[in-house]
PDB file of C-alpha atoms and ligand atoms in Angstrom:
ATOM      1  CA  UNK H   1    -158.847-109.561  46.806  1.00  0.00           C
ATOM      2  CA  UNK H   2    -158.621-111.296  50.654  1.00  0.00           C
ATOM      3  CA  UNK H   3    -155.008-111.674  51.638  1.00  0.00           C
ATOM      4  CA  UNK H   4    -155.879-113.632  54.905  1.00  0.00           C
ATOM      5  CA  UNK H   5    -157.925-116.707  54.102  1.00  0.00           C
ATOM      6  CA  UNK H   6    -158.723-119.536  56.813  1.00  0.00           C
ATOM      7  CA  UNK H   7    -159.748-122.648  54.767  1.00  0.00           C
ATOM      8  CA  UNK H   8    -162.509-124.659  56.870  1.00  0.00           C
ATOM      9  CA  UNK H   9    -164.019-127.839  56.964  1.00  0.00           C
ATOM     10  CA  UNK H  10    -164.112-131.438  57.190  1.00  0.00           C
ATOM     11  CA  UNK H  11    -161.606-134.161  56.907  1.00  0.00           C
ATOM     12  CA  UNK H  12    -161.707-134.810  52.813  1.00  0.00           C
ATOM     13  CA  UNK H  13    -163.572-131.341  52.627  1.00  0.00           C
ATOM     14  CA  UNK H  14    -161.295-130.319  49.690  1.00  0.00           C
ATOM     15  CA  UNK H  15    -159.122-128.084  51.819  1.00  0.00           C
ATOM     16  CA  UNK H  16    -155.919-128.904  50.290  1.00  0.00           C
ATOM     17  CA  UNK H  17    -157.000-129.465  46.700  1.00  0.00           C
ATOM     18  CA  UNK H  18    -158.588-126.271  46.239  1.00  0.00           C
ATOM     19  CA  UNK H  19    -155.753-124.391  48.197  1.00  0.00           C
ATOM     20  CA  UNK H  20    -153.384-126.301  45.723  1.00  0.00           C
ATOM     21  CA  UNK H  21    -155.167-124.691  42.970  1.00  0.00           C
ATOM     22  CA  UNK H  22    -155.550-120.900  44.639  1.00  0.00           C
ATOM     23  CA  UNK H  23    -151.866-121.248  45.250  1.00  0.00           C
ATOM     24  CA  UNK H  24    -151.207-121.935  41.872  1.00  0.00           C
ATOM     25  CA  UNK H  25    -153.392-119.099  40.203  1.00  0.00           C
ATOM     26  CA  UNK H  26    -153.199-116.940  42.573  1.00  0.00           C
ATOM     27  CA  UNK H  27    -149.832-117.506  44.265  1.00  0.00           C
ATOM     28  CA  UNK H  28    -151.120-117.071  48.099  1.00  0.00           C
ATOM     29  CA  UNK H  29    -148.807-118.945  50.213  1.00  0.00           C
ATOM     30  CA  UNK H  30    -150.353-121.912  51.992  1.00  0.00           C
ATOM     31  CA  UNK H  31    -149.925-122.901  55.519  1.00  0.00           C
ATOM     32  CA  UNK H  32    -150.921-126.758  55.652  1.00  0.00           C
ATOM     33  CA  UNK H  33    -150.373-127.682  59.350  1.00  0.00           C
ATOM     34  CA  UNK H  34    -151.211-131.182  58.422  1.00  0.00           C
ATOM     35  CA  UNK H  35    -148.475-131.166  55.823  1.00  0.00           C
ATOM     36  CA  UNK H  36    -145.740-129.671  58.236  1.00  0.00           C
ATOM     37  CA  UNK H  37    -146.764-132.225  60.947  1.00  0.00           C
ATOM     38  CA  UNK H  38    -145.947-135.207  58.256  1.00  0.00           C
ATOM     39  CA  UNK H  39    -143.022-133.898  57.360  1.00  0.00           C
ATOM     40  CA  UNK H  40    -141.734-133.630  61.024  1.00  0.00           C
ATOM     41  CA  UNK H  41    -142.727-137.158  61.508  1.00  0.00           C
ATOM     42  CA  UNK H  42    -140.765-138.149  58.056  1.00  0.00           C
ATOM     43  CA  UNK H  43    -137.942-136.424  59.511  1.00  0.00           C
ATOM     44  CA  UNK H  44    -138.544-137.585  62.974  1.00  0.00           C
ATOM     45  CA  UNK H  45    -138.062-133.918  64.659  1.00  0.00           C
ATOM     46  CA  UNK H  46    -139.035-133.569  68.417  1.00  0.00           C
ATOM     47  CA  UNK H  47    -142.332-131.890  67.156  1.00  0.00           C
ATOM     48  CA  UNK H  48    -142.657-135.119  64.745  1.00  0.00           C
ATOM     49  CA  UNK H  49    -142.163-137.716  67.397  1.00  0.00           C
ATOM     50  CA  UNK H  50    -144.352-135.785  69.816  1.00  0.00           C
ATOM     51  CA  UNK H  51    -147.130-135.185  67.262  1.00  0.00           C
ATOM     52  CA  UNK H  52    -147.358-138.496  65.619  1.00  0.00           C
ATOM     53  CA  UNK H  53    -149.214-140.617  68.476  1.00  0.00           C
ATOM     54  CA  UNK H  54    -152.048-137.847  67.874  1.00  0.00           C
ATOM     55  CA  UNK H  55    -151.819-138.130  64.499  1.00  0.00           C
ATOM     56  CA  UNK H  56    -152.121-141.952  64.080  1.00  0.00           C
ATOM     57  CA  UNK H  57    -155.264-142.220  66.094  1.00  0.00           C
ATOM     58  CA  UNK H  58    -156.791-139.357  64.451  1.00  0.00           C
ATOM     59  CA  UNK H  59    -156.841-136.575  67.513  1.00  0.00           C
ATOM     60  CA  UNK H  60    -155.765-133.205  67.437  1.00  0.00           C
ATOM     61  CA  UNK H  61    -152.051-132.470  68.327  1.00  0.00           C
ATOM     62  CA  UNK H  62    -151.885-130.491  71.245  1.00  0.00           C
ATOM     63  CA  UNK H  63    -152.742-126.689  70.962  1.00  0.00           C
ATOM     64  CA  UNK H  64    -149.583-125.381  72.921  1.00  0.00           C
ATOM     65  CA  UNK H  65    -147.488-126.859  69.814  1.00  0.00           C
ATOM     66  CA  UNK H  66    -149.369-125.786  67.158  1.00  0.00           C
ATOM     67  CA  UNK H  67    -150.021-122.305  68.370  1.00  0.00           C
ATOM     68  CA  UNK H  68    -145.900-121.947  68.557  1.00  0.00           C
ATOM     69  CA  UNK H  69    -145.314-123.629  65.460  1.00  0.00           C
ATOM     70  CA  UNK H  70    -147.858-121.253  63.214  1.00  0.00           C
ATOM     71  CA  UNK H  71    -146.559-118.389  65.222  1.00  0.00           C
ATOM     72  CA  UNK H  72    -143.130-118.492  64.100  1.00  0.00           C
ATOM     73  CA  UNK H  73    -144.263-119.400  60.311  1.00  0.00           C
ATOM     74  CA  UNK H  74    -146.765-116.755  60.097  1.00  0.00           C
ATOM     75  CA  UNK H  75    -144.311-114.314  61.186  1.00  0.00           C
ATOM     76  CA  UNK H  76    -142.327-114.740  58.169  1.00  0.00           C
ATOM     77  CA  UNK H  77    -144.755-114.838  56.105  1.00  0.00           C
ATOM     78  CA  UNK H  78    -145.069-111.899  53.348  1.00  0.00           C
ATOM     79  CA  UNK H  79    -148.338-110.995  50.956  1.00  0.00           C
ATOM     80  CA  UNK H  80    -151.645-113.391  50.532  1.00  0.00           C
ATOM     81  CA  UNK H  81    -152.084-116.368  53.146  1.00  0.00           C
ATOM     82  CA  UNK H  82    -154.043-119.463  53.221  1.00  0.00           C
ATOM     83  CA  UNK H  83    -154.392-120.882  56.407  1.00  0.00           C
ATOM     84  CA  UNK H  84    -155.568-124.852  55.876  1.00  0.00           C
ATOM     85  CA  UNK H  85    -155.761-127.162  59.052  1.00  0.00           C
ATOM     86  CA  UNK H  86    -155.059-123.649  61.197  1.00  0.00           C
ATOM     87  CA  UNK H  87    -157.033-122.756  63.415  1.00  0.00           C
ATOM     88  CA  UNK H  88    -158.798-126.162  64.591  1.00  0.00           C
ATOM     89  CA  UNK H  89    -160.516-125.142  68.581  1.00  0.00           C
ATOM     90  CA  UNK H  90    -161.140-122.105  69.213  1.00  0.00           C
ATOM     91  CA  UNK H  91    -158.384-121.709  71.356  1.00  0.00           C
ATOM     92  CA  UNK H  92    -155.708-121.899  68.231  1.00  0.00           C
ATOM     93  CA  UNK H  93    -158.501-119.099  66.452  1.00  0.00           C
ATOM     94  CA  UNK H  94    -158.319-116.607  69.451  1.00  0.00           C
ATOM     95  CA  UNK H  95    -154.157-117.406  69.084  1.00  0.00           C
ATOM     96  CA  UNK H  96    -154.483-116.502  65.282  1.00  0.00           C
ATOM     97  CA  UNK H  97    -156.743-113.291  65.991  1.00  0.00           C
ATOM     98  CA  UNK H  98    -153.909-111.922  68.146  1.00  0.00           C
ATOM     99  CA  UNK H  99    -151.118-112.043  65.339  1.00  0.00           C
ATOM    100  CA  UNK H 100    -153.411-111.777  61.937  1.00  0.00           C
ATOM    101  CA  UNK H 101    -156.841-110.066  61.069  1.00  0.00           C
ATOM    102  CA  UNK H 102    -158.535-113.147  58.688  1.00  0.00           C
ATOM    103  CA  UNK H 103    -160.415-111.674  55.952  1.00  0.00           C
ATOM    104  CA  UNK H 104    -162.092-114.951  54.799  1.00  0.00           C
ATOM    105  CA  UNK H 105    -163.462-118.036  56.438  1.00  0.00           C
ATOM    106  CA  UNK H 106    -164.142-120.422  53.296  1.00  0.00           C
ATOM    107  CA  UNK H 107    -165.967-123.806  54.804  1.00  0.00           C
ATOM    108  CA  UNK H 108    -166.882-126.580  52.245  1.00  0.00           C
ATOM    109  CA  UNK H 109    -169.874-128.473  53.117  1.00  0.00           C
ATOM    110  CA  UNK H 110    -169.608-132.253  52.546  1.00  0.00           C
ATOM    111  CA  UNK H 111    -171.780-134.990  53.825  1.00  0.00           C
ATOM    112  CA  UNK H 112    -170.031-138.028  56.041  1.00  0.00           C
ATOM    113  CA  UNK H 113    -170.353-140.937  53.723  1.00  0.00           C
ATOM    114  CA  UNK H 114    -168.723-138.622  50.726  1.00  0.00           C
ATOM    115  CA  UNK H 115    -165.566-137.804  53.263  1.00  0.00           C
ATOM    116  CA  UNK H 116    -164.942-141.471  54.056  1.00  0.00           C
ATOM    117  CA  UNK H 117    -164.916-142.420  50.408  1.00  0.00           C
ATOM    118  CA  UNK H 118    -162.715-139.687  49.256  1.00  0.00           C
ATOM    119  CA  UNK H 119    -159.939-140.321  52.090  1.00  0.00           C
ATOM    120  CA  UNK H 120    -159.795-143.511  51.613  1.00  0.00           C
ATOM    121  CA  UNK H 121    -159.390-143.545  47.801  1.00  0.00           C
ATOM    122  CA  UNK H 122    -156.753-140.765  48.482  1.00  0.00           C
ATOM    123  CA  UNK H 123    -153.525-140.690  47.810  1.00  0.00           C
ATOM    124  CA  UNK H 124    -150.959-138.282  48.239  1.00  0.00           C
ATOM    125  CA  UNK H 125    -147.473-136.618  47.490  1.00  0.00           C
ATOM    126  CA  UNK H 126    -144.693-137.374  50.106  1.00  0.00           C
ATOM    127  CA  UNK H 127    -142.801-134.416  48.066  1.00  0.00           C
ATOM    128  CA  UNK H 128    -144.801-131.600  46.972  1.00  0.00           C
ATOM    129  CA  UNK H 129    -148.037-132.698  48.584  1.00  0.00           C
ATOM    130  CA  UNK H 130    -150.279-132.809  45.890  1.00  0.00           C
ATOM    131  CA  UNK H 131    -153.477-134.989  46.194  1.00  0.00           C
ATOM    132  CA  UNK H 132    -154.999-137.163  44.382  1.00  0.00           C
ATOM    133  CA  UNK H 133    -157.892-139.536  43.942  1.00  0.00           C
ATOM    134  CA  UNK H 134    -158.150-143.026  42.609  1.00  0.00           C
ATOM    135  CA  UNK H 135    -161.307-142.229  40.708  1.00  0.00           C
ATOM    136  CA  UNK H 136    -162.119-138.141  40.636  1.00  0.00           C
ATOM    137  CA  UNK H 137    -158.198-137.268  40.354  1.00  0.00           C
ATOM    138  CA  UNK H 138    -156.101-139.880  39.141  1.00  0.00           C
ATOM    139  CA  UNK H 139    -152.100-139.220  38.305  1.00  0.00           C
ATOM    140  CA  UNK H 140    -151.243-138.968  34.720  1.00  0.00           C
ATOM    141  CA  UNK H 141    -149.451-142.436  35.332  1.00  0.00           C
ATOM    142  CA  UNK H 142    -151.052-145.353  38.382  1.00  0.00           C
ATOM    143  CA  UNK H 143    -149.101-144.375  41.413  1.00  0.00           C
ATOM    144  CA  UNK H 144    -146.454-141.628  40.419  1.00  0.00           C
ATOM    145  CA  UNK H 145    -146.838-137.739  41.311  1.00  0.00           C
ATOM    146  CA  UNK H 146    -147.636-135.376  37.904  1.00  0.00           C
ATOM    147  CA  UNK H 147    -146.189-132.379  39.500  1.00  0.00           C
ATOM    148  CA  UNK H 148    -142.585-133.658  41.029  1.00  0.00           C
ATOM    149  CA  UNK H 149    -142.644-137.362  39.764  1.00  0.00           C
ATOM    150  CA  UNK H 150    -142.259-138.959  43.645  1.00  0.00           C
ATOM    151  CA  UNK H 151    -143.906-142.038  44.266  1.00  0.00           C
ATOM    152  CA  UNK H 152    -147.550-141.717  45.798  1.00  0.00           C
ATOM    153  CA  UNK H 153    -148.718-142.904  48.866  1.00  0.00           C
ATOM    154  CA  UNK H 154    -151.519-143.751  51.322  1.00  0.00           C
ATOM    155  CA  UNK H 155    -151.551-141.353  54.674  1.00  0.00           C
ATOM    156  CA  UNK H 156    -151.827-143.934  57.826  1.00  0.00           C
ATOM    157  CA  UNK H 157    -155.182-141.791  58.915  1.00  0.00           C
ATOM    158  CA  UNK H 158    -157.103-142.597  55.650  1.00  0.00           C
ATOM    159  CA  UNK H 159    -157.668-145.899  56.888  1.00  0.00           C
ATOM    160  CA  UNK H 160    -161.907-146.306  57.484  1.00  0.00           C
ATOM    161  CA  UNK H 161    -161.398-146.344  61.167  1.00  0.00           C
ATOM    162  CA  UNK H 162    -159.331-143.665  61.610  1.00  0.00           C
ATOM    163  CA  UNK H 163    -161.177-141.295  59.227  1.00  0.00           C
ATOM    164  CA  UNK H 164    -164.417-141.715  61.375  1.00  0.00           C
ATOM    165  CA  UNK H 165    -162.774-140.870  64.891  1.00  0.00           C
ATOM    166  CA  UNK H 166    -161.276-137.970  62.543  1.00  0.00           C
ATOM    167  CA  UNK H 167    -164.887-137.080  61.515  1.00  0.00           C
ATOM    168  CA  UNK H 168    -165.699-136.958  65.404  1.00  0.00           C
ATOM    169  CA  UNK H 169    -163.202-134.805  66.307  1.00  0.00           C
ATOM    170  CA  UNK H 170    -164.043-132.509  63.533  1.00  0.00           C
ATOM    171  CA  UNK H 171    -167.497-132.021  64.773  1.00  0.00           C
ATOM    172  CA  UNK H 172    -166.314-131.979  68.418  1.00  0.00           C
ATOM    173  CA  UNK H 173    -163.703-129.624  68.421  1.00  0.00           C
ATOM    174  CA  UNK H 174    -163.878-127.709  64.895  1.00  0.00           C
ATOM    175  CA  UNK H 175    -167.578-127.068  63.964  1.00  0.00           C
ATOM    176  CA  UNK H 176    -167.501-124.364  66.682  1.00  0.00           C
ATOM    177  CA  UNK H 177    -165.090-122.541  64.427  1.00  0.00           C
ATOM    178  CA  UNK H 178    -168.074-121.967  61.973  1.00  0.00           C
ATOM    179  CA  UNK H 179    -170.214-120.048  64.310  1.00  0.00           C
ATOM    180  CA  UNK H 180    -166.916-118.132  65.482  1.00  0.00           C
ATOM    181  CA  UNK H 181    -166.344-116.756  62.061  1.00  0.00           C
ATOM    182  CA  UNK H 182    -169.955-116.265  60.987  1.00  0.00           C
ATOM    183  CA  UNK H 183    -170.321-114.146  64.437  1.00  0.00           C
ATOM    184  CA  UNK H 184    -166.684-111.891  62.969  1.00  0.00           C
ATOM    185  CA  UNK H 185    -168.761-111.748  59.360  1.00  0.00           C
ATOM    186  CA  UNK H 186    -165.871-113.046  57.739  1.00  0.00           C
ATOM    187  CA  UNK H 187    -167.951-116.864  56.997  1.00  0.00           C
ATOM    188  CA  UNK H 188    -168.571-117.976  53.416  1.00  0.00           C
ATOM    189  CA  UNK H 189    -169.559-121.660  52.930  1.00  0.00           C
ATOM    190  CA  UNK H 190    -169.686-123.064  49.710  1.00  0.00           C
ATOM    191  CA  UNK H 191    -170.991-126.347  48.370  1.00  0.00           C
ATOM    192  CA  UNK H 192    -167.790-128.849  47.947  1.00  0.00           C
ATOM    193  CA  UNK H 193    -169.269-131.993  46.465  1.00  0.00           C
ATOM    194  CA  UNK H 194    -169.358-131.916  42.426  1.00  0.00           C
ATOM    195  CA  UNK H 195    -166.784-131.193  39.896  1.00  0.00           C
ATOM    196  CA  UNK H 196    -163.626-129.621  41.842  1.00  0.00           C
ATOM    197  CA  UNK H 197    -163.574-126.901  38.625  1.00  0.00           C
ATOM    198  CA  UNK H 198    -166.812-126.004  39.631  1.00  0.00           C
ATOM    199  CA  UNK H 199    -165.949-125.778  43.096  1.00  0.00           C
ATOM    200  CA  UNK H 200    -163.164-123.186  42.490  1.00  0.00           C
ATOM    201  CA  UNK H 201    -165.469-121.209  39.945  1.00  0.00           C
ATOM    202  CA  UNK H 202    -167.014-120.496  43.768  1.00  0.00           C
ATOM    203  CA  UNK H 203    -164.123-120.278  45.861  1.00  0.00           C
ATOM    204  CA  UNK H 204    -162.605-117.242  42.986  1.00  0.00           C
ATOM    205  CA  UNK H 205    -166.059-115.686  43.852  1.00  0.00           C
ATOM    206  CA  UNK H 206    -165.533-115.699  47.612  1.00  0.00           C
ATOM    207  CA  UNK H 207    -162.097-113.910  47.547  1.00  0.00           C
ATOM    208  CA  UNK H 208    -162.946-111.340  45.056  1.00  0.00           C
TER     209      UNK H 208
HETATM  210  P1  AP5 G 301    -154.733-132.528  57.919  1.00  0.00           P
HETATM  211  O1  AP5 G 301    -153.666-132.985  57.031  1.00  0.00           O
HETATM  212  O2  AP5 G 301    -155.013-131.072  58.046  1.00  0.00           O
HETATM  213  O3  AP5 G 301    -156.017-133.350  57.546  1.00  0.00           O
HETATM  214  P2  AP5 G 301    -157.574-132.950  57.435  1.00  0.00           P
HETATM  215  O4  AP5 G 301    -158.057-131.650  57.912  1.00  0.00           O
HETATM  216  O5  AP5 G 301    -158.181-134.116  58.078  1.00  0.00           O
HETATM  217  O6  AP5 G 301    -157.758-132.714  55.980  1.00  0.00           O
HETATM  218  P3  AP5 G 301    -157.374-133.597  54.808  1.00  0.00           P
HETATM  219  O7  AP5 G 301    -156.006-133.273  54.323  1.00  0.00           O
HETATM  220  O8  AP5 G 301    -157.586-135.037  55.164  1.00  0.00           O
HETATM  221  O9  AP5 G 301    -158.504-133.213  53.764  1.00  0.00           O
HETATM  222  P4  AP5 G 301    -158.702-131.970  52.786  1.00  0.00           P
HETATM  223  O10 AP5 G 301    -159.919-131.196  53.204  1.00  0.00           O
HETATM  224  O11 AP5 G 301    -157.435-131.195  52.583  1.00  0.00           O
HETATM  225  O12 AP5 G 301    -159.101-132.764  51.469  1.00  0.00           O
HETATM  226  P5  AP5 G 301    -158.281-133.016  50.123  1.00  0.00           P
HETATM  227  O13 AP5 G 301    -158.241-131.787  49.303  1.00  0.00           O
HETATM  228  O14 AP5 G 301    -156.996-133.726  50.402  1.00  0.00           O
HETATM  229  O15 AP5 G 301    -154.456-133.038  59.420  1.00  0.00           O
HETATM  230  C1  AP5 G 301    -154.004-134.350  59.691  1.00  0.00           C
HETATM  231  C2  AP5 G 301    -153.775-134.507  61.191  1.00  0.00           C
HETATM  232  O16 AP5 G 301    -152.760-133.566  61.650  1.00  0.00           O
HETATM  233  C3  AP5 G 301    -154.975-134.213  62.097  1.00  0.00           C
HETATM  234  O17 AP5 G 301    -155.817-135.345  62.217  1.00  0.00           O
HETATM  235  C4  AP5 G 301    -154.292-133.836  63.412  1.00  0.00           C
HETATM  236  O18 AP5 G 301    -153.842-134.965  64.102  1.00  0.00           O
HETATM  237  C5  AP5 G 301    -153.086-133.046  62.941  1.00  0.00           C
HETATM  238  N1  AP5 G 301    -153.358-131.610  62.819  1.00  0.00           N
HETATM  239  C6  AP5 G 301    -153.310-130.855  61.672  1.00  0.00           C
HETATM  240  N2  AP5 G 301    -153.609-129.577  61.926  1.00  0.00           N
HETATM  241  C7  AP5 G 301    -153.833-129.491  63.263  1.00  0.00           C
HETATM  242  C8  AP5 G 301    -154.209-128.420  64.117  1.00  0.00           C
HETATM  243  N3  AP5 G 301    -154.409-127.171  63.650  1.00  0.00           N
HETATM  244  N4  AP5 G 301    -154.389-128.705  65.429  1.00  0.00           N
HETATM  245  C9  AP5 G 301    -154.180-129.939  65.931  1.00  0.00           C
HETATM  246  N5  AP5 G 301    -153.839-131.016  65.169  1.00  0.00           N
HETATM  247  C10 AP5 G 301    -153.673-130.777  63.851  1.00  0.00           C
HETATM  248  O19 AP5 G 301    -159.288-134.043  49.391  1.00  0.00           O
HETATM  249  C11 AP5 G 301    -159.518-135.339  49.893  1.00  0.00           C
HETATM  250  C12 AP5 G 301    -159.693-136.320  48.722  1.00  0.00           C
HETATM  251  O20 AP5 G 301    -160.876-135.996  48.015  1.00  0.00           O
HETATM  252  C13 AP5 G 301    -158.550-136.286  47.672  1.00  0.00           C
HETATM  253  O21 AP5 G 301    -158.351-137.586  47.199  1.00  0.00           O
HETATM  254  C14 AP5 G 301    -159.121-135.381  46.548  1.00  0.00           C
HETATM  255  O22 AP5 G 301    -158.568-135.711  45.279  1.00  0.00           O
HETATM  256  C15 AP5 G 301    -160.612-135.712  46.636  1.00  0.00           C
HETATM  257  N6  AP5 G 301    -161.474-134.583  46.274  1.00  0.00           N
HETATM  258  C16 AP5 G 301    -161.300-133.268  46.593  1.00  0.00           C
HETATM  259  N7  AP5 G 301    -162.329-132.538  46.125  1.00  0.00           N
HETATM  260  C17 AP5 G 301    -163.180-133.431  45.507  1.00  0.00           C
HETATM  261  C18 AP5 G 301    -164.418-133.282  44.820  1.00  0.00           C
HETATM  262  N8  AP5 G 301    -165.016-132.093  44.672  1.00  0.00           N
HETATM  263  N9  AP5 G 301    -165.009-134.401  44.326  1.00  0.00           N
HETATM  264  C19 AP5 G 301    -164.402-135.628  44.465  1.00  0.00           C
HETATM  265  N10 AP5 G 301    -163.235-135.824  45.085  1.00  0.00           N
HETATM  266  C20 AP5 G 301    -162.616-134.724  45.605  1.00  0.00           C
END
């Protein structure tokens, strides 16, 4: 089984809800930069209040910061990893390479007009993180978390505007990633639109 597992792909790709479910079956730990920079925000850390003008507008937080912060949380890490949101340029890959061999590259393959739809009808977990959708994945009860019970919420950058510069900067700065991995070998890209079960019938293929 891969122990080292970059997840890959767009905004709304399915990232975090197939990690979610890896985690849970499989019990990797999962790295979600994206959820560590909220919560710094929430908190209103120095990393928070430097990140969150980046964040908002739906640009990449600077590389010198996110290299550190992975650094120190991969170092404690102990068994299986999924990396989601890490590494995001190709600088922050060539930073990973140094401390970790990655086994696996998984990228899901969604088209535009999908992405938009899906982050916008998102909502999310302030708590535990879960995600869910207002049609595909709705909560057990309108608005309220089934795994922790927290109230739900709307990220600011799942607003239509926002998503689309996030779509850009995807394609600008993280589509080279794809060639990066394919060139190491380690590249598998799998279909994400269609029933998320389905999806991880394909993603338990890819880390056998
Ligand atoms: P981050 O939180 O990493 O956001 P992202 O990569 O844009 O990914 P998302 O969380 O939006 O999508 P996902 O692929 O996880 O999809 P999900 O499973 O939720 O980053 C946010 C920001 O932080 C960045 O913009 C940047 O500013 C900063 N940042 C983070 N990492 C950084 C880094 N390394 N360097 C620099 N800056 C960084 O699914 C989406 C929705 O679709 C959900 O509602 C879900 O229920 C639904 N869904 C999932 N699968 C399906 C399906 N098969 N069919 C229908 N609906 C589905």
């Amino acid at each position: 089984m891969k122990t080292t597992i970059v997840l890959l792909g767009p905004p709304g790709a399915g990232k975090g809800t197939q990690g979610e479910k890896l985690t849970d079956e499989f019990g990797y730990t999962r790295l979600s930069t994206g959820d560590m920079l909220r919560e710094a925000v929430r908190n209103g850390t120095e990393l928070g209040k430097k990140a969150k003008e980046y964040m908002d507008s739906g640009a990449l937080v600077p590389n010198d910061l996110i290299i550190n912060l992975m650094k120190e949380k991969i170092a404690g890490i102990k068994g299986g990893v999924l990396l989601d949101g890490f590494p995001r340029t190709v600088e922050q890959a060539d930073a990973l390479a140094e401390q970790l061999d990655v086994d696996l590259a998984l990228n899901f393959d969604v088209a535009d007009e999908e992405l938009v739809q899906r982050l916008t009808q998102r909502r999310s977990c302030p708590n535990c993180n879960a995600v869910y959708h207002l049609v595909t994945k709705k909560p057990a009860k309108d608005g309220v978390c089934d795994k922790c019970g927290a109230e739900l919420y709307q990220r600011d950058d799942d607003k239509e505007a926002t998503v689309r510069n996030r779509l850009e900067v995807y394609r600008k700065n993280t589509m080279p990633l794809i060639d990066y991995y394919k060139k190491k070998g380690t590249l598998v890209t799998i279909e994400g639109t269609g029933d998320i079960n389905k999806i991880f019938e394909q993603v338990k293929k890819a880390i056998q």
